[in-house]
mmCIF file of C-alpha atoms and ligand atoms in Angstrom:
data_model
loop_
_atom_site.group_PDB
_atom_site.id
_atom_site.type_symbol
_atom_site.label_atom_id
_atom_site.label_comp_id
_atom_site.label_asym_id
_atom_site.label_seq_id
_atom_site.Cartn_x
_atom_site.Cartn_y
_atom_site.Cartn_z
ATOM 1 C CA MET A 1 81.525 100.163 55.496
ATOM 2 C CA LYS A 2 82.380 100.496 59.179
ATOM 3 C CA ILE A 3 86.065 99.772 59.726
ATOM 4 C CA LEU A 4 88.004 99.446 62.979
ATOM 5 C CA VAL A 5 91.693 100.408 62.700
ATOM 6 C CA THR A 6 94.074 99.958 65.643
ATOM 7 C CA GLY A 7 97.068 102.268 66.105
ATOM 8 C CA ALA A 8 95.314 104.906 63.994
ATOM 9 C CA ASN A 9 97.127 107.998 65.281
ATOM 10 C CA ARG A 10 100.227 107.733 63.067
ATOM 11 C CA GLY A 11 101.980 105.730 60.358
ATOM 12 C CA LEU A 12 99.980 103.164 58.396
ATOM 13 C CA GLY A 13 97.038 103.368 60.821
ATOM 14 C CA LEU A 14 96.564 107.081 60.158
ATOM 15 C CA ALA A 15 96.938 106.544 56.380
ATOM 16 C CA LEU A 16 94.283 103.810 56.533
ATOM 17 C CA ALA A 17 91.896 106.055 58.460
ATOM 18 C CA ALA A 18 92.387 108.999 56.046
ATOM 19 C CA ASN A 19 92.104 106.820 52.938
ATOM 20 C CA ALA A 20 89.009 104.992 54.227
ATOM 21 C CA VAL A 21 87.248 108.274 54.994
ATOM 22 C CA GLN A 22 87.980 109.547 51.481
ATOM 23 C CA ARG A 23 86.365 106.370 50.145
ATOM 24 C CA GLY A 24 83.229 107.174 52.152
ATOM 25 C CA HIS A 25 83.690 104.648 54.960
ATOM 26 C CA VAL A 26 83.103 105.148 58.684
ATOM 27 C CA VAL A 27 86.243 104.603 60.754
ATOM 28 C CA LEU A 28 86.594 103.655 64.400
ATOM 29 C CA ALA A 29 90.111 104.934 64.940
ATOM 30 C CA GLY A 30 91.641 103.109 67.894
ATOM 31 C CA VAL A 31 94.458 104.837 69.790
ATOM 32 C CA ARG A 32 96.567 103.621 72.691
ATOM 33 C CA ASN A 33 96.555 106.974 74.474
ATOM 34 C CA PRO A 34 94.056 109.620 73.296
ATOM 35 C CA ALA A 35 96.060 112.334 75.128
ATOM 36 C CA GLN A 36 99.296 111.698 73.234
ATOM 37 C CA ASN A 37 100.378 112.158 69.608
ATOM 38 C CA THR A 38 96.846 112.321 68.204
ATOM 39 C CA GLU A 39 96.911 115.809 66.607
ATOM 40 C CA LYS A 40 96.675 114.595 62.988
ATOM 41 C CA LEU A 41 93.929 112.124 63.774
ATOM 42 C CA THR A 42 92.020 114.773 65.726
ATOM 43 C CA MET A 43 92.197 117.046 62.658
ATOM 44 C CA LEU A 44 90.732 114.227 60.556
ATOM 45 C CA CYS A 45 87.943 113.751 63.128
ATOM 46 C CA GLU A 46 87.176 117.481 63.061
ATOM 47 C CA ARG A 47 87.082 117.508 59.265
ATOM 48 C CA TYR A 48 84.878 114.406 58.988
ATOM 49 C CA PRO A 49 82.890 114.307 62.259
ATOM 50 C CA GLN A 50 80.272 111.940 60.809
ATOM 51 C CA GLN A 51 82.885 109.499 59.541
ATOM 52 C CA VAL A 52 85.717 109.210 62.074
ATOM 53 C CA ALA A 53 85.507 108.486 65.776
ATOM 54 C CA LEU A 54 88.640 108.404 67.901
ATOM 55 C CA VAL A 55 88.279 105.551 70.375
ATOM 56 C CA PRO A 56 90.636 104.585 73.222
ATOM 57 C CA LEU A 57 92.098 101.184 72.421
ATOM 58 C CA ASP A 58 95.259 99.911 74.088
ATOM 59 C CA VAL A 59 95.595 96.509 72.447
ATOM 60 C CA ALA A 60 97.887 95.326 75.255
ATOM 61 C CA SER A 61 95.052 95.731 77.758
ATOM 62 C CA ASP A 62 92.180 93.287 77.973
ATOM 63 C CA GLU A 63 90.115 95.829 79.886
ATOM 64 C CA SER A 64 90.648 98.581 77.311
ATOM 65 C CA VAL A 65 89.678 96.369 74.345
ATOM 66 C CA ARG A 66 86.632 94.910 76.089
ATOM 67 C CA PHE A 67 85.437 98.360 77.209
ATOM 68 C CA THR A 68 85.718 99.885 73.709
ATOM 69 C CA ALA A 69 84.074 96.863 72.080
ATOM 70 C CA GLU A 70 81.080 97.256 74.424
ATOM 71 C CA LYS A 71 80.836 100.981 73.627
ATOM 72 C CA ALA A 72 81.086 100.264 69.888
ATOM 73 C CA ASP A 73 78.333 97.682 70.215
ATOM 74 C CA ASP A 74 76.056 100.280 71.869
ATOM 75 C CA ARG A 75 76.790 102.916 69.222
ATOM 76 C CA TYR A 76 77.221 100.983 65.947
ATOM 77 C CA GLN A 77 75.979 97.372 66.515
ATOM 78 C CA VAL A 78 77.913 96.332 63.421
ATOM 79 C CA LEU A 79 81.434 96.298 61.919
ATOM 80 C CA ASP A 80 82.468 95.346 58.374
ATOM 81 C CA ALA A 81 86.232 95.116 58.837
ATOM 82 C CA ILE A 82 88.910 94.976 61.503
ATOM 83 C CA VAL A 83 92.444 96.084 60.685
ATOM 84 C CA ASN A 84 94.855 94.999 63.393
ATOM 85 C CA ASN A 85 97.585 97.492 62.555
ATOM 86 C CA ALA A 86 99.113 98.485 65.921
ATOM 87 C CA GLY A 87 102.595 97.091 66.367
ATOM 88 C CA VAL A 88 106.016 97.653 67.897
ATOM 89 C CA LEU A 89 109.509 96.832 66.696
ATOM 90 C CA SER A 90 112.079 96.466 69.433
ATOM 91 C CA GLU A 91 115.157 94.466 70.474
ATOM 92 C CA ARG A 92 116.382 94.485 66.865
ATOM 93 C CA TYR A 93 119.979 93.264 66.313
ATOM 94 C CA HIS A 94 120.195 92.087 69.922
ATOM 95 C CA THR A 95 121.861 88.732 70.459
ATOM 96 C CA ILE A 96 120.005 86.138 72.509
ATOM 97 C CA GLU A 97 122.352 86.960 75.415
ATOM 98 C CA GLU A 98 121.483 90.661 75.190
ATOM 99 C CA LEU A 99 117.777 90.185 74.644
ATOM 100 C CA SER A 100 115.425 91.757 77.189
ATOM 101 C CA MET A 101 112.778 89.162 77.972
ATOM 102 C CA GLU A 102 110.550 91.920 79.315
ATOM 103 C CA GLU A 103 110.622 93.723 75.959
ATOM 104 C CA THR A 104 110.094 90.446 74.132
ATOM 105 C CA VAL A 105 106.999 89.699 76.200
ATOM 106 C CA ARG A 106 105.752 93.288 75.628
ATOM 107 C CA THR A 107 106.216 92.821 71.869
ATOM 108 C CA PHE A 108 104.072 89.693 71.968
ATOM 109 C CA GLN A 109 101.480 91.469 74.121
ATOM 110 C CA ILE A 110 101.032 94.089 71.379
ATOM 111 C CA ASN A 111 101.826 92.287 68.112
ATOM 112 C CA VAL A 112 100.218 88.896 68.830
ATOM 113 C CA PHE A 113 97.889 88.995 71.840
ATOM 114 C CA GLY A 114 96.698 92.475 70.787
ATOM 115 C CA PRO A 115 95.087 91.276 67.525
ATOM 116 C CA MET A 116 93.772 88.188 69.324
ATOM 117 C CA ARG A 117 92.101 90.374 71.964
ATOM 118 C CA VAL A 118 90.614 92.722 69.379
ATOM 119 C CA VAL A 119 89.112 89.830 67.413
ATOM 120 C CA LYS A 120 87.880 88.132 70.602
ATOM 121 C CA TYR A 121 85.883 91.172 71.721
ATOM 122 C CA PHE A 122 84.870 92.707 68.358
ATOM 123 C CA LEU A 123 83.927 89.513 66.498
ATOM 124 C CA PRO A 124 80.241 89.652 67.547
ATOM 125 C CA LEU A 125 79.967 93.047 65.775
ATOM 126 C CA LEU A 126 81.833 91.762 62.731
ATOM 127 C CA ARG A 127 79.477 88.802 62.432
ATOM 128 C CA GLN A 128 76.702 91.369 61.828
ATOM 129 C CA GLY A 129 78.700 93.025 59.021
ATOM 130 C CA THR A 130 78.364 92.920 55.248
ATOM 131 C CA ARG A 131 81.230 91.246 53.314
ATOM 132 C CA ALA A 132 83.134 91.329 56.607
ATOM 133 C CA SER A 133 86.882 90.709 56.749
ATOM 134 C CA ILE A 134 89.863 90.807 59.109
ATOM 135 C CA VAL A 135 93.274 92.171 58.143
ATOM 136 C CA ASN A 136 96.175 91.532 60.497
ATOM 137 C CA ILE A 137 99.187 93.653 59.594
ATOM 138 C CA SER A 138 102.119 91.268 59.536
ATOM 139 C CA SER A 139 105.624 91.626 58.081
ATOM 140 C CA GLU A 140 108.020 89.876 55.757
ATOM 141 C CA ALA A 141 110.093 89.516 58.968
ATOM 142 C CA GLY A 142 107.626 86.763 59.960
ATOM 143 C CA SER A 143 108.725 84.520 57.079
ATOM 144 C CA ILE A 144 110.437 81.345 58.314
ATOM 145 C CA THR A 145 111.956 80.671 54.883
ATOM 146 C CA ASN A 146 113.601 84.103 54.756
ATOM 147 C CA ALA A 147 114.685 84.380 58.411
ATOM 148 C CA ILE A 148 117.785 86.592 58.463
ATOM 149 C CA GLY A 149 118.696 86.228 62.139
ATOM 150 C CA GLY A 150 119.021 88.702 64.987
ATOM 151 C CA ASN A 151 115.435 89.884 65.165
ATOM 152 C CA TYR A 152 113.939 87.564 67.752
ATOM 153 C CA ALA A 153 111.090 89.499 69.349
ATOM 154 C CA TYR A 154 109.597 91.141 66.253
ATOM 155 C CA SER A 155 110.075 88.281 63.762
ATOM 156 C CA MET A 156 108.737 85.669 66.130
ATOM 157 C CA SER A 157 105.737 87.858 66.931
ATOM 158 C CA LYS A 158 104.861 88.221 63.244
ATOM 159 C CA THR A 159 105.289 84.469 62.608
ATOM 160 C CA ALA A 160 102.893 83.856 65.502
ATOM 161 C CA LEU A 161 100.505 86.451 64.073
ATOM 162 C CA ASN A 162 100.579 84.597 60.741
ATOM 163 C CA MET A 163 99.627 81.363 62.502
ATOM 164 C CA PHE A 164 96.854 83.106 64.424
ATOM 165 C CA SER A 165 95.560 84.440 61.099
ATOM 166 C CA GLU A 166 95.690 80.985 59.481
ATOM 167 C CA GLN A 167 93.874 79.385 62.429
ATOM 168 C CA LEU A 168 91.257 82.135 62.495
ATOM 169 C CA SER A 169 90.736 81.896 58.756
ATOM 170 C CA VAL A 170 89.812 78.214 59.076
ATOM 171 C CA ALA A 171 87.544 78.919 62.052
ATOM 172 C CA LEU A 172 85.685 81.714 60.213
ATOM 173 C CA ARG A 173 85.460 80.042 56.803
ATOM 174 C CA GLU A 174 81.896 78.895 57.327
ATOM 175 C CA ALA A 175 80.875 82.378 58.442
ATOM 176 C CA GLY A 176 82.318 83.720 55.143
ATOM 177 C CA ILE A 177 84.746 86.067 56.905
ATOM 178 C CA PRO A 178 88.146 86.068 55.155
ATOM 179 C CA VAL A 179 91.251 86.687 57.249
ATOM 180 C CA TYR A 180 94.496 88.050 55.807
ATOM 181 C CA ALA A 181 97.972 88.494 57.319
ATOM 182 C CA VAL A 182 99.327 91.351 55.223
ATOM 183 C CA HIS A 183 102.931 92.432 54.715
ATOM 184 C CA PRO A 184 102.533 96.185 54.157
ATOM 185 C CA GLY A 185 105.896 96.752 52.449
ATOM 186 C CA TRP A 186 108.782 98.835 53.781
ATOM 187 C CA MET A 187 106.954 102.085 54.538
ATOM 188 C CA GLN A 188 107.927 105.671 55.353
ATOM 189 C CA THR A 189 106.718 105.757 58.955
ATOM 190 C CA ASP A 190 108.340 106.146 62.380
ATOM 191 C CA MET A 191 108.957 102.400 62.300
ATOM 192 C CA GLY A 192 110.176 102.135 58.701
ATOM 193 C CA GLY A 193 112.160 105.423 58.629
ATOM 194 C CA GLN A 194 112.167 108.076 55.931
ATOM 195 C CA ASP A 195 114.456 106.087 53.557
ATOM 196 C CA ALA A 196 111.762 103.426 53.198
ATOM 197 C CA ALA A 197 110.406 102.520 49.777
ATOM 198 C CA ILE A 198 106.665 103.094 50.095
ATOM 199 C CA ASP A 199 104.283 105.850 51.125
ATOM 200 C CA PRO A 200 101.921 104.272 53.707
ATOM 201 C CA TYR A 201 99.017 105.802 51.782
ATOM 202 C CA VAL A 202 99.856 103.467 48.846
ATOM 203 C CA THR A 203 99.792 100.492 51.221
ATOM 204 C CA ALA A 204 96.494 101.732 52.667
ATOM 205 C CA ASN A 205 95.037 101.819 49.136
ATOM 206 C CA GLY A 206 95.923 98.164 48.599
ATOM 207 C CA ILE A 207 94.503 97.100 51.963
ATOM 208 C CA LEU A 208 91.233 98.963 51.406
ATOM 209 C CA ASP A 209 90.887 97.406 47.935
ATOM 210 C CA LEU A 210 91.218 94.048 49.695
ATOM 211 C CA ILE A 211 88.575 94.945 52.291
ATOM 212 C CA GLU A 212 86.207 96.249 49.612
ATOM 213 C CA GLY A 213 86.583 92.968 47.720
ATOM 214 C CA LYS A 214 88.178 94.669 44.697
ATOM 215 C CA LYS A 215 91.042 92.178 44.716
ATOM 216 C CA VAL A 216 90.766 88.463 44.144
ATOM 217 C CA VAL A 217 93.210 86.667 46.424
ATOM 218 C CA THR A 218 94.261 83.241 45.185
ATOM 219 C CA SER A 219 96.926 82.536 47.811
ATOM 220 C CA ARG A 220 96.893 79.093 49.455
ATOM 221 C CA PHE A 221 97.887 80.689 52.765
ATOM 222 C CA VAL A 222 96.599 83.897 54.340
ATOM 223 C CA PHE A 223 100.059 85.551 54.362
ATOM 224 C CA ILE A 224 100.013 88.010 51.430
ATOM 225 C CA ASP A 225 101.342 91.478 50.654
ATOM 226 C CA TYR A 226 99.290 94.679 50.353
ATOM 227 C CA ARG A 227 98.740 94.008 46.629
ATOM 228 C CA GLY A 228 97.286 90.563 47.383
ATOM 229 C CA THR A 229 100.380 88.651 46.198
ATOM 230 C CA PRO A 230 101.231 85.486 48.196
ATOM 231 C CA MET A 231 104.152 85.822 50.629
ATOM 232 C CA VAL A 232 106.674 83.083 51.353
ATOM 233 C CA ILE A 233 105.803 81.520 54.705
HETATM 234 N N1 NAP B 1 106.974 100.529 58.612
HETATM 235 C C1 NAP B 1 107.334 99.437 57.982
HETATM 236 O O1 NAP B 1 108.203 99.469 57.108
HETATM 237 C C2 NAP B 1 106.669 98.118 58.322
HETATM 238 C C3 NAP B 1 107.128 96.962 57.658
HETATM 239 C C4 NAP B 1 106.489 95.752 57.921
HETATM 240 C C5 NAP B 1 105.447 95.699 58.816
HETATM 241 N N2 NAP B 1 105.036 96.836 59.465
HETATM 242 C C6 NAP B 1 103.888 96.728 60.380
HETATM 243 O O2 NAP B 1 102.915 97.700 60.024
HETATM 244 C C7 NAP B 1 102.154 98.102 61.184
HETATM 245 C C8 NAP B 1 102.157 99.621 61.279
HETATM 246 O O3 NAP B 1 103.504 100.049 61.388
HETATM 247 P P1 NAP B 1 103.935 101.584 61.246
HETATM 248 O O4 NAP B 1 105.130 101.590 60.368
HETATM 249 O O5 NAP B 1 102.772 102.442 60.950
HETATM 250 O O6 NAP B 1 104.446 101.815 62.757
HETATM 251 P P2 NAP B 1 104.534 103.151 63.636
HETATM 252 O O7 NAP B 1 104.617 104.340 62.765
HETATM 253 O O8 NAP B 1 105.620 102.881 64.625
HETATM 254 O O9 NAP B 1 103.096 103.165 64.374
HETATM 255 C C9 NAP B 1 102.795 102.140 65.274
HETATM 256 C C10 NAP B 1 101.369 102.359 65.765
HETATM 257 O O10 NAP B 1 101.063 101.306 66.692
HETATM 258 C C11 NAP B 1 100.509 101.916 67.854
HETATM 259 N N3 NAP B 1 100.653 101.107 69.064
HETATM 260 C C12 NAP B 1 101.776 100.663 69.672
HETATM 261 N N4 NAP B 1 101.453 99.998 70.811
HETATM 262 C C13 NAP B 1 100.098 100.022 70.911
HETATM 263 C C14 NAP B 1 99.161 99.529 71.846
HETATM 264 N N5 NAP B 1 99.546 98.877 72.957
HETATM 265 N N6 NAP B 1 97.841 99.743 71.618
HETATM 266 C C15 NAP B 1 97.413 100.412 70.524
HETATM 267 N N7 NAP B 1 98.253 100.946 69.605
HETATM 268 C C16 NAP B 1 99.582 100.747 69.794
HETATM 269 C C17 NAP B 1 101.249 103.241 67.980
HETATM 270 O O11 NAP B 1 100.585 104.096 68.887
HETATM 271 P P3 NAP B 1 101.393 105.160 69.832
HETATM 272 O O12 NAP B 1 101.627 106.376 68.991
HETATM 273 O O13 NAP B 1 100.447 105.408 70.946
HETATM 274 O O14 NAP B 1 102.653 104.515 70.257
HETATM 275 C C18 NAP B 1 101.195 103.691 66.524
HETATM 276 O O15 NAP B 1 99.944 104.232 66.226
HETATM 277 C C19 NAP B 1 102.825 97.395 62.373
HETATM 278 O O16 NAP B 1 102.094 96.244 62.711
HETATM 279 C C20 NAP B 1 104.191 97.019 61.836
HETATM 280 O O17 NAP B 1 104.744 95.901 62.504
HETATM 281 C C21 NAP B 1 105.620 98.037 59.236
#
């Protein structure tokens, strides 16, 4: 399969790229800034030159996403999966009075409009794919039922991402392209910290099983965890 992963230079994105390559897939590894913090991904590219391509992809920039989608169309013509993984967590524990609106807007630019942009420009390639699917990496923080307070920017962005995923899933039903909004678990990454419960490689395994169709998802809504279990919306 040919799989696009955003934010592939570290954390879950890097684990997804490494795991997918070991399963024999071809990975388009999108990175915000190819000149920064890409050493591990570059090593993966050098080890598997036929299977991994580092591509510039700043999901906050319309121009960047459109440009890379056009290049991917020229080179590959087809995609079998998109994993919208790139995300930021900021303004946590800030009261509404303290909240930076600029940071809140930036969070939405990356966590919500980023996946929307990627789907907008890469969907023509995905429509050519085999057993194609879209995975948007969400968070339990996006659950309305379990809202804990004090996490405006991030939680709201993930709730919006869940709605985007639900809307997209209806729109792509006829085309047979499933869409999932996946809570990846609390992972040992820069975002999750080293005390977190899960190795991102374990999460990546679950997500790739989903993409490969090895898991039957019976959830009424698209919001599930990395094992395919329904999440509370
Ligand atoms: N870690 C957890 O416990 C946890 C829990 C629930 C949900 N999640 C979600 O899981 C996903 C991955 O998180 P993680 O823990 O791997 O986070 P991470 O270690 O902080 O990595 C975030 C990734 O997103 C990329 N990114 C940020 N802004 C971008 C942009 N404008 N364009 C392209 N890439 C951009 C980063 O690239 P740079 O290096 O260039 O900044 C980095 O590759 C996120 O969507 C996050 O919200 C994580």
